[in-house]
PDB file of C-alpha atoms in Angstrom:
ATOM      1  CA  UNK E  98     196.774  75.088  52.938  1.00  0.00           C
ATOM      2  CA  UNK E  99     196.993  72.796  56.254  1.00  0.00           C
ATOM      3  CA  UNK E 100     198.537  69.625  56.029  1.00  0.00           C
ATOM      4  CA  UNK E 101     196.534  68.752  59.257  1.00  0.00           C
ATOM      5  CA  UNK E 102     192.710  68.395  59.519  1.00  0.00           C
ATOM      6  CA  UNK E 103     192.415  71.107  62.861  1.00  0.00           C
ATOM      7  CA  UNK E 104     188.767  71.064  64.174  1.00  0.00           C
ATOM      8  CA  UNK E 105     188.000  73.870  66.836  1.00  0.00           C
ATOM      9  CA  UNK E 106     185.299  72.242  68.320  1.00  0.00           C
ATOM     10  CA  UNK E 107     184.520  68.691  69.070  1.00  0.00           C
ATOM     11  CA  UNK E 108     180.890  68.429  70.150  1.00  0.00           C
ATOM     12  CA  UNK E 109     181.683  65.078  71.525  1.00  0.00           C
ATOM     13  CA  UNK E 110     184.949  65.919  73.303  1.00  0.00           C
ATOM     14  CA  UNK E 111     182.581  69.277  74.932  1.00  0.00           C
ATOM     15  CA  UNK E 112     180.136  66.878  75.727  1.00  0.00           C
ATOM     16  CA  UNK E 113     182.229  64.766  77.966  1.00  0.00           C
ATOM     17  CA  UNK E 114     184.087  67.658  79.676  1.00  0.00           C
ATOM     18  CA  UNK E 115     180.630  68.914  81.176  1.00  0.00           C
ATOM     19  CA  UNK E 116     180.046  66.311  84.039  1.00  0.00           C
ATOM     20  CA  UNK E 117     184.341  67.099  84.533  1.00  0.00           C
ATOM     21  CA  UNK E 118     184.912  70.904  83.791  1.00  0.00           C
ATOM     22  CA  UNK E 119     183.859  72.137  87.622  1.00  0.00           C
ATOM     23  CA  UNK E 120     186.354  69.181  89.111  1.00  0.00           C
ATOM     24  CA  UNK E 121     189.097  70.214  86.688  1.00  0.00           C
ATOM     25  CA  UNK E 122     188.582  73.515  88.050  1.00  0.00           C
ATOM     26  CA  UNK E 123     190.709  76.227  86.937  1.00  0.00           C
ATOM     27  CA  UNK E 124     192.940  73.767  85.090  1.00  0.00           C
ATOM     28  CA  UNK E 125     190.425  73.163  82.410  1.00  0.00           C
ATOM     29  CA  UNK E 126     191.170  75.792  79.562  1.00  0.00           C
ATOM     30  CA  UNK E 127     195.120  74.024  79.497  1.00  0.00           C
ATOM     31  CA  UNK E 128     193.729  70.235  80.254  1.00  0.00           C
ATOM     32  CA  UNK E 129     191.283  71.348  77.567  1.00  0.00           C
ATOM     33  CA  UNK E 130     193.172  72.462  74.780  1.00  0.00           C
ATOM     34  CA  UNK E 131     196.045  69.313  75.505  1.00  0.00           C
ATOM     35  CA  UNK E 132     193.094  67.539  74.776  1.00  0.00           C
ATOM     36  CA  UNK E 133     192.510  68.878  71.554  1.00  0.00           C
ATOM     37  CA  UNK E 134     196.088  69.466  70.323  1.00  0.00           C
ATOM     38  CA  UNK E 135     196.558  65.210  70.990  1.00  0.00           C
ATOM     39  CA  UNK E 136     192.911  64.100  69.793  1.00  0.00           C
ATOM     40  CA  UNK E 137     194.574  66.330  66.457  1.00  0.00           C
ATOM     41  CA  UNK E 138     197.865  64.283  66.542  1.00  0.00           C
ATOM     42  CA  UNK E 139     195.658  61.108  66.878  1.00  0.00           C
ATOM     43  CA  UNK E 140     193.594  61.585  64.118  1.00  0.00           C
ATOM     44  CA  UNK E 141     196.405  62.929  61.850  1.00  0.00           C
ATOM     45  CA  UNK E 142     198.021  59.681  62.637  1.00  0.00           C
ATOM     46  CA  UNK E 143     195.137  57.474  61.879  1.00  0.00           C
ATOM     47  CA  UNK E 144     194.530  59.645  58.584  1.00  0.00           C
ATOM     48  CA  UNK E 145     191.090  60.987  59.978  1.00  0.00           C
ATOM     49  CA  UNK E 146     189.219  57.542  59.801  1.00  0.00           C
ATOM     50  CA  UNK E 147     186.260  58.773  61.760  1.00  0.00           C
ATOM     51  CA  UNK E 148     185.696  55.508  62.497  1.00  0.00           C
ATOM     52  CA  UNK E 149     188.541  55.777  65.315  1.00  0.00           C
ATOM     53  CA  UNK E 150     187.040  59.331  66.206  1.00  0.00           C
ATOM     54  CA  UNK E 151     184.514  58.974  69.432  1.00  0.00           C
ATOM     55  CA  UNK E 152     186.877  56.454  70.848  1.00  0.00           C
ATOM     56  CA  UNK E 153     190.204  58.717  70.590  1.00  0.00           C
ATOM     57  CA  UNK E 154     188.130  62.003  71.852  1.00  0.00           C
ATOM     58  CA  UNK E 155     186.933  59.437  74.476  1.00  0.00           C
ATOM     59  CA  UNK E 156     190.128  58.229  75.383  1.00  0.00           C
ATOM     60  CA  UNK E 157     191.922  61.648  75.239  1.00  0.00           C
ATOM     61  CA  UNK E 158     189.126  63.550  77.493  1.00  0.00           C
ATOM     62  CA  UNK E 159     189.726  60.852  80.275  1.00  0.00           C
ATOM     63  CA  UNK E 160     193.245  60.181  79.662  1.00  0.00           C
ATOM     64  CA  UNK E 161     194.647  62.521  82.962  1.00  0.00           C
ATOM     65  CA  UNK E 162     191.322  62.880  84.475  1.00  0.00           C
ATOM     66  CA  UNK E 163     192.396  60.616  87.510  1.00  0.00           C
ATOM     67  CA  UNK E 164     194.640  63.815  88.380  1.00  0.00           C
ATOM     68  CA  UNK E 165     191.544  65.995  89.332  1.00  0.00           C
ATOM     69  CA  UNK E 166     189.095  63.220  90.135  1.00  0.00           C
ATOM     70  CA  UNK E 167     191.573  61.086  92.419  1.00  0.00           C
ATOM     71  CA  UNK E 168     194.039  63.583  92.958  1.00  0.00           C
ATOM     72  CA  UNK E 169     196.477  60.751  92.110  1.00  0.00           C
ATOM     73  CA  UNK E 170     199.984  61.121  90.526  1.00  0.00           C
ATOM     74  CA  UNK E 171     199.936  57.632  89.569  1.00  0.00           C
ATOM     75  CA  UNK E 172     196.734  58.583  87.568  1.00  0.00           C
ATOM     76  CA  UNK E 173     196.566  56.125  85.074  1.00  0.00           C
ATOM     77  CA  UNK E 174     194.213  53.813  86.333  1.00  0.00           C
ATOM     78  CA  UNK E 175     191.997  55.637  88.067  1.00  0.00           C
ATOM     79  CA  UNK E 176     191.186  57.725  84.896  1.00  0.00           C
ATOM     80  CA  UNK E 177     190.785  54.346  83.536  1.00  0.00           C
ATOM     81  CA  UNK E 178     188.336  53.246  85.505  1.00  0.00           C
ATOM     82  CA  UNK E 179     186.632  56.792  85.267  1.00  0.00           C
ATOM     83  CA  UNK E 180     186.172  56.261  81.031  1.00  0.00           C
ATOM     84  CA  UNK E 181     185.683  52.667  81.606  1.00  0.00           C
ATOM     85  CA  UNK E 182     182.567  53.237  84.005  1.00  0.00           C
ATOM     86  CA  UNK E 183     181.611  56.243  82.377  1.00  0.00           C
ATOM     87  CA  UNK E 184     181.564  54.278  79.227  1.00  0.00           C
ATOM     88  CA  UNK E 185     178.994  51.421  80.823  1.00  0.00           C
ATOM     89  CA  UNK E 186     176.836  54.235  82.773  1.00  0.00           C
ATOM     90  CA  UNK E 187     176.280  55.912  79.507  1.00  0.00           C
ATOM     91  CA  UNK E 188     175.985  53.091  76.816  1.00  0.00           C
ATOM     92  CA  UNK E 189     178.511  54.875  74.546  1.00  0.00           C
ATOM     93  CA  UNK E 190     179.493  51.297  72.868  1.00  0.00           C
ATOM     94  CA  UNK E 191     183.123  51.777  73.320  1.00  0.00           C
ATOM     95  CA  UNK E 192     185.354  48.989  72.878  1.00  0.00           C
ATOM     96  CA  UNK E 193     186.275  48.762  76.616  1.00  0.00           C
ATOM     97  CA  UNK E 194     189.598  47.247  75.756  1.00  0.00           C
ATOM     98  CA  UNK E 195     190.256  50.033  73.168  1.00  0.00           C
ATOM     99  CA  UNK E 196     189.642  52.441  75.479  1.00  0.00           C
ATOM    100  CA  UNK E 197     191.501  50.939  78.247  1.00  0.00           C
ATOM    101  CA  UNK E 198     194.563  50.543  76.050  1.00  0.00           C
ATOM    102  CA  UNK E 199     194.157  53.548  74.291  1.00  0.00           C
ATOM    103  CA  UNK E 200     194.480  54.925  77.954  1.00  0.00           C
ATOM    104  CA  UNK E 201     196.681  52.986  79.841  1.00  0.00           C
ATOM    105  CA  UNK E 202     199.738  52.973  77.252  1.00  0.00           C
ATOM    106  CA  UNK E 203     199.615  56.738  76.246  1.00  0.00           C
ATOM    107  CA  UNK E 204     203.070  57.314  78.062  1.00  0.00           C
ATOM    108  CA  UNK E 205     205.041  54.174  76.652  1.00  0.00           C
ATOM    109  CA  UNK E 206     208.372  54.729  75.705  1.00  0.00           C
ATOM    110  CA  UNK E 207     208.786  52.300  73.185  1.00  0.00           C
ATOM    111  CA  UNK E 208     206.168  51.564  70.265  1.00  0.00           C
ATOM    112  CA  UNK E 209     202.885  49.669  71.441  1.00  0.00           C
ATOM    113  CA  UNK E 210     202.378  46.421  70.177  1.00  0.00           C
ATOM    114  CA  UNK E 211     199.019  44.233  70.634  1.00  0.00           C
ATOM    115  CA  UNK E 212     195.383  44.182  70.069  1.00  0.00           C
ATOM    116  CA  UNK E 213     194.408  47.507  69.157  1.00  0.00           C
ATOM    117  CA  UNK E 214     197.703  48.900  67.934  1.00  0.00           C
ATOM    118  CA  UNK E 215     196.858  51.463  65.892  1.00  0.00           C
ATOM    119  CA  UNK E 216     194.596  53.608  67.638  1.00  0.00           C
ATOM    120  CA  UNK E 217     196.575  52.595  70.520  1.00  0.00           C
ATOM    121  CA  UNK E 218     199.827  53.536  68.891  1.00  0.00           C
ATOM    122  CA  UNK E 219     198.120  56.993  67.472  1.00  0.00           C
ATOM    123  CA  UNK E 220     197.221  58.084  70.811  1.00  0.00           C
ATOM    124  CA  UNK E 221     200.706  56.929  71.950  1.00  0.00           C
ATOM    125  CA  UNK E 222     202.319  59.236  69.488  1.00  0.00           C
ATOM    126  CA  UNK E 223     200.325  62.202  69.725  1.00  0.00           C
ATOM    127  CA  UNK E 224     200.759  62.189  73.660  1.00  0.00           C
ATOM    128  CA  UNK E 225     204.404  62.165  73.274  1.00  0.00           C
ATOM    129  CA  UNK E 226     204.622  64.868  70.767  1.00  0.00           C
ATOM    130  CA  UNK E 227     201.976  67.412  73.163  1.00  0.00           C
ATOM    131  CA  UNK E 228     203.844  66.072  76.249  1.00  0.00           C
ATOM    132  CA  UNK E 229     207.512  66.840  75.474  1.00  0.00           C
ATOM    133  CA  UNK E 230     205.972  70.737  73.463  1.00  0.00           C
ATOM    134  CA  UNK E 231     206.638  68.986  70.043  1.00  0.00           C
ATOM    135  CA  UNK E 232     210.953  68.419  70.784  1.00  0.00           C
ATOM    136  CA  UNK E 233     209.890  64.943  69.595  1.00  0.00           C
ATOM    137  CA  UNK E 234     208.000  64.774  66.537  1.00  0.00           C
ATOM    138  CA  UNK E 235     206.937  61.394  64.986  1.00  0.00           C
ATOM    139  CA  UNK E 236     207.004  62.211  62.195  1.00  0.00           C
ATOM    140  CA  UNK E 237     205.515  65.894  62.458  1.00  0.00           C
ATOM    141  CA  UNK E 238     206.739  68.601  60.706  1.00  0.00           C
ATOM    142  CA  UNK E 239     207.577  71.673  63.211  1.00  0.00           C
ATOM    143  CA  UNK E 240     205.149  73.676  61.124  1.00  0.00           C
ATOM    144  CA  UNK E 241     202.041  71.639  61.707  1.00  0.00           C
ATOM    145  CA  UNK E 242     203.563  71.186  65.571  1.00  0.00           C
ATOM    146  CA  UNK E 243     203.056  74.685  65.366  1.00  0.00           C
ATOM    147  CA  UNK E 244     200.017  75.234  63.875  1.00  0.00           C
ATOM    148  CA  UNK E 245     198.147  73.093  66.225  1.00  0.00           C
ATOM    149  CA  UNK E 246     199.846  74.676  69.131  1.00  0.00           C
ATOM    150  CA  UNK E 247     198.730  78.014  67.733  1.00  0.00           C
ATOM    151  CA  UNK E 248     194.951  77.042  67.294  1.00  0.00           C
ATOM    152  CA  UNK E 249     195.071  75.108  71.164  1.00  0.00           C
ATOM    153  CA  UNK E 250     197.724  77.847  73.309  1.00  0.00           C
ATOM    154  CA  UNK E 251     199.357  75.697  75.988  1.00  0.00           C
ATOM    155  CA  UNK E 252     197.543  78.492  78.644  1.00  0.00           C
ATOM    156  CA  UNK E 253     199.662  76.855  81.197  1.00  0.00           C
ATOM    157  CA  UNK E 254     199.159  73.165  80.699  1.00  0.00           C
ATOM    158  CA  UNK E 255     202.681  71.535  81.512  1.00  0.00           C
ATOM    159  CA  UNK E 256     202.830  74.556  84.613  1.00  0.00           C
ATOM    160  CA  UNK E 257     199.714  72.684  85.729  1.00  0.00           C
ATOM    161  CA  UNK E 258     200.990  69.494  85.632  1.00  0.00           C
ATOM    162  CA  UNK E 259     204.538  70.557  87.802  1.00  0.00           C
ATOM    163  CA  UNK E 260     201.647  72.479  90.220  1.00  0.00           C
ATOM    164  CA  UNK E 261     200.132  68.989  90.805  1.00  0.00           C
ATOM    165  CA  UNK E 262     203.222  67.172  90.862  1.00  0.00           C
ATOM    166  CA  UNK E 263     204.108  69.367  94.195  1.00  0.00           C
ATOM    167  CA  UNK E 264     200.925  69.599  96.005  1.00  0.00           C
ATOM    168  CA  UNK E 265     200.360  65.530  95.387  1.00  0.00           C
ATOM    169  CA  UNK E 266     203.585  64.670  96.096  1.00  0.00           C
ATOM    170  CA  UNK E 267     204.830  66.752  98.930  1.00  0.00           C
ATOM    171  CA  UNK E 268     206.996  68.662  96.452  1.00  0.00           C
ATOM    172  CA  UNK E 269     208.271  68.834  93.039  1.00  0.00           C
ATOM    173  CA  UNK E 270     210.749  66.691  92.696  1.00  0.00           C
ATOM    174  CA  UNK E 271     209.088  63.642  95.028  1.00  0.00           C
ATOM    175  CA  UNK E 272     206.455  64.192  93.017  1.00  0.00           C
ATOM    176  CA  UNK E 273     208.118  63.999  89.212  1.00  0.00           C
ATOM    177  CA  UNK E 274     209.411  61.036  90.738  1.00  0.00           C
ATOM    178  CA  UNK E 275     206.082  59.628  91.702  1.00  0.00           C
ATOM    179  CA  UNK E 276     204.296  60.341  87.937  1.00  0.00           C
ATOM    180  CA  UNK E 277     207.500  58.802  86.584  1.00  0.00           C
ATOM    181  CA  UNK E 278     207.470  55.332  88.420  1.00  0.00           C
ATOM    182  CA  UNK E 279     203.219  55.539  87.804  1.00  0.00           C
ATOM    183  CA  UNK E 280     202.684  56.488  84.875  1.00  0.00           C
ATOM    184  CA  UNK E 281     205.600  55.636  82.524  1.00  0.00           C
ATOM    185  CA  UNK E 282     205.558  52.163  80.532  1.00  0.00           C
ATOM    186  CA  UNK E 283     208.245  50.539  78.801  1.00  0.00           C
TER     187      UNK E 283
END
Protein backbone atom coordinates (compact mmCIF):
# COMPACT_ATOMS: atom_id res chain seq x y z
CA UNK A 1 0.00 0.00 0.00
CA UNK A 2 1.13 3.79 -0.80
CA UNK A 3 2.41 5.78 1.84
CA UNK A 4 1.46 8.82 -0.40
CA UNK A 5 -2.11 9.92 -1.34
CA UNK A 6 -1.26 10.04 -5.56
CA UNK A 7 -4.32 11.53 -7.41
CA UNK A 8 -4.12 11.23 -11.33
CA UNK A 9 -6.30 13.87 -12.02
CA UNK A 10 -6.95 17.16 -10.42
CA UNK A 11 -10.08 18.66 -11.95
CA UNK A 12 -9.04 21.93 -10.53
CA UNK A 13 -5.36 21.85 -11.51
CA UNK A 14 -6.97 20.76 -15.47
CA UNK A 15 -9.15 23.49 -15.09
CA UNK A 16 -6.56 26.15 -14.76
CA UNK A 17 -4.15 24.73 -17.39
CA UNK A 18 -6.92 25.32 -20.17
CA UNK A 19 -6.70 29.20 -20.65
CA UNK A 20 -2.44 28.18 -20.41
CA UNK A 21 -1.97 24.74 -22.23
CA UNK A 22 -1.74 26.42 -26.03
CA UNK A 23 0.97 29.16 -24.51
CA UNK A 24 2.87 26.37 -22.76
CA UNK A 25 2.94 24.83 -26.02
CA UNK A 26 4.73 21.72 -26.46
CA UNK A 27 6.18 22.02 -22.96
CA UNK A 28 2.94 21.21 -21.31
CA UNK A 29 2.88 17.29 -20.82
CA UNK A 30 6.54 17.91 -18.60
CA UNK A 31 5.30 21.48 -17.01
CA UNK A 32 2.20 19.36 -16.46
CA UNK A 33 3.18 16.43 -14.72
CA UNK A 34 6.01 18.77 -12.44
CA UNK A 35 2.90 20.16 -11.52
CA UNK A 36 1.41 17.21 -10.25
CA UNK A 37 4.46 15.37 -8.84
CA UNK A 38 4.94 18.92 -6.41
CA UNK A 39 1.06 19.63 -5.77
CA UNK A 40 1.71 15.55 -4.43
CA UNK A 41 4.78 16.58 -2.30
CA UNK A 42 2.66 19.57 -1.03
CA UNK A 43 -0.13 17.82 0.08
CA UNK A 44 1.89 14.88 1.54
CA UNK A 45 3.54 17.55 3.52
CA UNK A 46 0.48 19.23 4.77
CA UNK A 47 -1.02 15.61 5.53
CA UNK A 48 -3.81 16.08 2.77
CA UNK A 49 -5.78 18.89 4.67
CA UNK A 50 -7.95 19.71 1.71
CA UNK A 51 -8.39 22.74 3.18
CA UNK A 52 -4.81 23.83 1.74
CA UNK A 53 -5.82 21.97 -1.61
CA UNK A 54 -7.24 24.72 -4.32
CA UNK A 55 -4.66 27.11 -3.06
CA UNK A 56 -1.49 24.66 -3.51
CA UNK A 57 -2.94 23.34 -7.09
CA UNK A 58 -3.37 27.15 -7.58
CA UNK A 59 -0.11 28.08 -6.61
CA UNK A 60 1.69 25.10 -8.29
CA UNK A 61 -0.19 25.57 -11.85
CA UNK A 62 1.12 29.27 -11.91
CA UNK A 63 4.25 28.78 -10.13
CA UNK A 64 6.69 28.86 -13.64
CA UNK A 65 4.01 30.12 -15.81
CA UNK A 66 5.87 33.57 -16.21
CA UNK A 67 8.40 31.32 -18.34
CA UNK A 68 5.84 30.81 -21.24
CA UNK A 69 3.65 33.83 -20.63
CA UNK A 70 6.62 36.46 -20.21
CA UNK A 71 9.23 34.49 -21.60
CA UNK A 72 11.17 35.67 -18.51
CA UNK A 73 14.03 33.79 -16.73
CA UNK A 74 13.55 35.82 -13.77
CA UNK A 75 9.93 34.39 -13.80
CA UNK A 76 8.91 34.69 -10.46
CA UNK A 77 6.96 37.64 -10.45
CA UNK A 78 5.46 37.74 -13.44
CA UNK A 79 3.80 34.30 -12.77
CA UNK A 80 2.87 36.06 -9.69
CA UNK A 81 1.10 38.56 -11.00
CA UNK A 82 -0.45 36.03 -13.59
CA UNK A 83 -2.21 33.82 -10.35
CA UNK A 84 -2.65 36.98 -8.53
CA UNK A 85 -4.85 38.61 -11.41
CA UNK A 86 -6.14 35.48 -12.47
CA UNK A 87 -7.23 34.97 -8.96
CA UNK A 88 -9.30 38.58 -8.88
CA UNK A 89 -10.64 38.06 -12.67
CA UNK A 90 -12.10 34.83 -11.59
CA UNK A 91 -13.32 35.30 -7.90
CA UNK A 92 -11.54 32.08 -6.81
CA UNK A 93 -11.27 33.55 -3.02
CA UNK A 94 -7.66 32.85 -2.72
CA UNK A 95 -5.79 34.29 -0.01
CA UNK A 96 -3.77 36.67 -2.28
CA UNK A 97 -0.94 36.69 0.18
CA UNK A 98 -1.00 32.84 0.36
CA UNK A 99 -0.77 32.59 -3.01
CA UNK A 100 1.78 35.16 -3.52
CA UNK A 101 4.01 33.54 -0.91
CA UNK A 102 3.20 30.22 -1.73
CA UNK A 103 4.69 31.45 -5.15
CA UNK A 104 7.28 33.73 -4.66
CA UNK A 105 9.39 31.57 -2.02
CA UNK A 106 9.12 28.12 -3.81
CA UNK A 107 12.99 28.23 -4.58
CA UNK A 108 14.30 29.37 -1.02
CA UNK A 109 17.20 27.78 0.15
CA UNK A 110 16.72 27.94 3.64
CA UNK A 111 13.30 27.10 5.52
CA UNK A 112 10.47 29.84 5.08
CA UNK A 113 9.46 31.58 7.97
CA UNK A 114 6.32 34.10 8.22
CA UNK A 115 2.69 34.41 7.72
CA UNK A 116 1.62 31.49 5.94
CA UNK A 117 4.43 29.09 6.74
CA UNK A 118 3.10 26.01 6.30
CA UNK A 119 1.58 25.89 3.07
CA UNK A 120 4.30 28.14 2.19
CA UNK A 121 6.93 25.84 3.57
CA UNK A 122 5.01 22.62 1.88
CA UNK A 123 5.23 24.07 -1.44
CA UNK A 124 8.84 25.06 -0.60
CA UNK A 125 9.71 21.48 0.05
CA UNK A 126 8.01 19.74 -2.57
CA UNK A 127 9.63 22.17 -5.24
CA UNK A 128 12.98 21.31 -4.02
CA UNK A 129 12.53 17.65 -3.95
CA UNK A 130 10.85 17.70 -8.00
CA UNK A 131 13.52 20.34 -8.83
CA UNK A 132 16.80 18.64 -7.84
CA UNK A 133 14.87 14.69 -9.36
CA UNK A 134 14.39 13.73 -5.61
CA UNK A 135 18.69 13.89 -4.66
CA UNK A 136 17.18 15.94 -1.81
CA UNK A 137 14.43 14.46 -0.01
CA UNK A 138 12.81 16.21 3.03
CA UNK A 139 12.05 13.81 4.49
CA UNK A 140 10.86 11.46 1.51
CA UNK A 141 11.60 8.10 1.30
CA UNK A 142 13.29 7.22 -2.28
CA UNK A 143 10.42 4.80 -2.73
CA UNK A 144 7.56 7.25 -2.61
CA UNK A 145 10.18 9.77 -4.67
CA UNK A 146 9.78 7.09 -6.95
CA UNK A 147 6.45 6.26 -7.03
CA UNK A 148 5.31 9.68 -7.78
CA UNK A 149 7.88 10.04 -10.44
CA UNK A 150 6.52 6.82 -11.92
CA UNK A 151 2.76 7.93 -11.95
CA UNK A 152 3.98 11.82 -13.40
CA UNK A 153 7.27 10.65 -16.03
CA UNK A 154 9.56 13.69 -16.11
CA UNK A 155 8.77 13.58 -20.29
CA UNK A 156 11.50 16.06 -20.49
CA UNK A 157 10.72 18.62 -17.85
CA UNK A 158 14.25 19.76 -16.45
CA UNK A 159 15.47 19.41 -20.59
CA UNK A 160 12.77 22.07 -20.96
CA UNK A 161 13.83 24.20 -18.48
CA UNK A 162 17.91 24.16 -19.80
CA UNK A 163 15.98 24.74 -23.52
CA UNK A 164 14.58 28.00 -22.04
CA UNK A 165 17.46 28.88 -20.09
CA UNK A 166 19.42 29.18 -23.67
CA UNK A 167 16.96 30.70 -25.93
CA UNK A 168 16.06 33.47 -22.97
CA UNK A 169 19.31 34.02 -22.08
CA UNK A 170 21.45 34.02 -25.14
CA UNK A 171 22.83 30.64 -24.07
CA UNK A 172 23.00 28.13 -21.43
CA UNK A 173 25.16 29.10 -19.14
CA UNK A 174 24.18 33.17 -19.23
CA UNK A 175 21.08 31.93 -18.84
CA UNK A 176 21.48 29.38 -15.58
CA UNK A 177 23.06 32.36 -14.39
CA UNK A 178 20.13 34.61 -15.01
CA UNK A 179 17.31 31.99 -13.27
CA UNK A 180 19.88 31.74 -10.47
CA UNK A 181 20.27 35.53 -9.51
CA UNK A 182 16.05 35.72 -10.30
CA UNK A 183 14.68 33.24 -8.98
CA UNK A 184 16.69 31.89 -6.00
CA UNK A 185 15.90 33.26 -2.32
CA UNK A 186 17.86 32.92 0.66
Amino acid sequence: MSQIDIQLERPRVEMLFARYKDQIGDDYPGYRNHVYRTITYAMHFLGNDAEYEQLVETAFVYHDIGLWTDHELAYLEPSEAVALADNEKFDWGLDPEALRGAIHWHHKISPYKGVHQKVIEACRKADWIDASKGTIRKGLSKDIIAEVEAAFPNLGFHDTLLRLAKDYGGSTLVGGVKVTLGIVKW
